[in-house]
Structure formats: structure tokens, C-alpha cells
Amino acid sequence: MEKSQNQNKLAPVCLFTYNRLSETQQTVEALKNNYLAPESELFIFSDGPKGYSGTKKVNEVRQYLKTISGFKSVTITESPTNKGLASSIISGVSDIIKKHGQVIVLEDDLITSKDFLSFMNSALNFYVNRKNVMSISGYSMHLPKLEKCNFDGFLALRPSSWGWATWDDRWESIDWTISDYHVYSRNINKIWSFSKGGMDLPVMLWKQMKGKVDSWAIRFCYNQYKQKKLTLYPAESKVQNIGFNENATHTKAKLKCRDNFTLTPKNKFSFDSNLILDRQIISQFRYHYSYRNKIISRIKNFVAHE
């Protein structure tokens, strides 16, 4: 076991916003409450409206963004056109990570714990030279095995888009075009292997390549799988997703995502230097993303809201 050390130079934080004022305000206020917020540089990317009718909501968000304080610095980039989330994240992260070597990324519907930035920076520092770790996740789900976890994090096969971090060398290794898709799609063993991170992954990749969705995240997932790399997750989630509502661009279902949120924030974390996957955790992790579990979760949430 090794103890992580705080870095003098903290990773910059990228926040991607669009047209949801309330969610953006909640996201920023939670982030501002982080222990390391006053020492962190915040880069905000505001995507443009899709048409004239959407200008008002985007402008409301932009007016609020100009009032943000509480960080070492705040830099706002306003896109005159609507890039879409995928293009916004790929271009924004690429620009910042090229200058800083590492980055922490949030979207405008994520509530973070007070120690979110502490955890992310500690993990970035600890795993920077462990090249088979592709990314750090701020979000984590409830898994029974985690109740007996000896460390503050565990390794998994798939990355998460709900608050994450990575380094320049990992980010720059990504093939966003998925140029080998024709080879992968004809190989049942590769498809099955990719699904070990969740049965939904092959379907999402198929939709991406068919133009049915435009997702940076599934392309990140596939590249991590292809490179046989891993993601570190916190044993207790540092992120809550509040974006599952009728105003969400990509997901409108109301799901419960708060079952593993950390209740005791801290500044020091213990990570395992042995990069070995726990079979029970991987099995439970895969079940979490199974269609069976999704159906059960939707039924439970439907009953809870009745």
C-alpha cells in the first residue's frame, strides 16, 4: 500500500455548460465548496444555442458564468455556434491538457463532494506513471464488495463520464475515428471482450458508428478497451448526477444515482500500487450495467415516484 501525496500543481478543472441554469448553478456551488477550489484553475466552455429559440437559455447561463468566483482563476470560452457535447469536450479537453498535462472534467449536472478535487488530484499524482491506468473516475456506484474495500479506490475495465480525469499521453493516444471498427465488428470475441465492461458498450459503439448518436464517451471507452487499460474508481462516490430530467439533452429518465455518495470527506487517500482487478468487483460492476439491472432499477424508481 502507498499513500498518495498532494501535488503543488493542481490539475485544471474543465466545466462544460449549455442551457441549464439551475443545474449549472448547483454544479458550480458544489465545486466551489471543494477543499481545493481556491487553489484550482477553472476553465468553462459554454456551447452555443442550436437555434434562435435556444439563445435565451444559453445567455442566462452565460450571464451567471460571469459572476463565478472562489477559484484561483476562472476562464470562460463561449462558442458562437452549437458544437454539441462530443465536439465541445474533445476540443476543449485537448486544448487544456496540451498546456497543463492533466485535466479534471465535469459537465453541468454533477454535484461533487467537498473532497472531489482532493481525490482526483491525489489519484492523478499516484497513477501518473502507471501507464495502464487510462483515467480516474469521480463517480462510483454501490457494489457489495466495496463494503470491505481496504483502499479508497478500485480498478475497473470501463471509464465513467460523470466527473473524470486523465493525462495528456493517455488522451492523445485516442483514435476518435475508431479506424479499426470494421475489424472489431466482424470479430465476436472482440465484441464479447468489450462487453465485459458492460453489455451496453457494444450497442452504444454500434450506434456511434452508424451515426445514431454522437458520443465522445463511448469512443473513449472503446480506446481504453483496445489498449487494455483501466480506470480507477473511488470506493465512495464523489459525484452525484442531477441531470436525469425533462431538460436533459441526452438522458431524460429519472434514475437514482446517489446511493454511494461519500458522507465523510477527507484530504488523504490510500491507493493500491498493485494494478490487479478484483474478480468480484468486476462481476458486480458488470451486473450494474446489465440490462436486467437497468430494468429492475427503472421499476424501483417508478414505484418510488408513484
mmCIF file of C-alpha atoms in Angstrom, residues 22 60 69 92 94 99 150 173 181 222 233 269:
data_model
loop_
_atom_site.group_PDB
_atom_site.id
_atom_site.type_symbol
_atom_site.label_atom_id
_atom_site.label_comp_id
_atom_site.label_asym_id
_atom_site.label_seq_id
_atom_site.Cartn_x
_atom_site.Cartn_y
_atom_site.Cartn_z
ATOM 1 C CA SER A 22 -30.313 25.670 -12.314
ATOM 2 C CA GLU A 60 -28.935 33.147 -18.992
ATOM 3 C CA SER A 69 -15.619 33.378 -8.149
ATOM 4 C CA GLY A 92 -11.845 21.759 -25.013
ATOM 5 C CA SER A 94 -7.438 18.721 -25.972
ATOM 6 C CA LYS A 99 -0.953 23.114 -21.935
ATOM 7 C CA ASN A 150 -9.201 -1.772 2.005
ATOM 8 C CA SER A 173 -3.482 8.127 -27.735
ATOM 9 C CA TYR A 181 -14.165 -0.688 -36.286
ATOM 10 C CA TYR A 222 -13.501 1.615 -26.820
ATOM 11 C CA TYR A 233 -12.994 4.483 -9.266
ATOM 12 C CA PHE A 269 -6.308 8.756 0.334
#
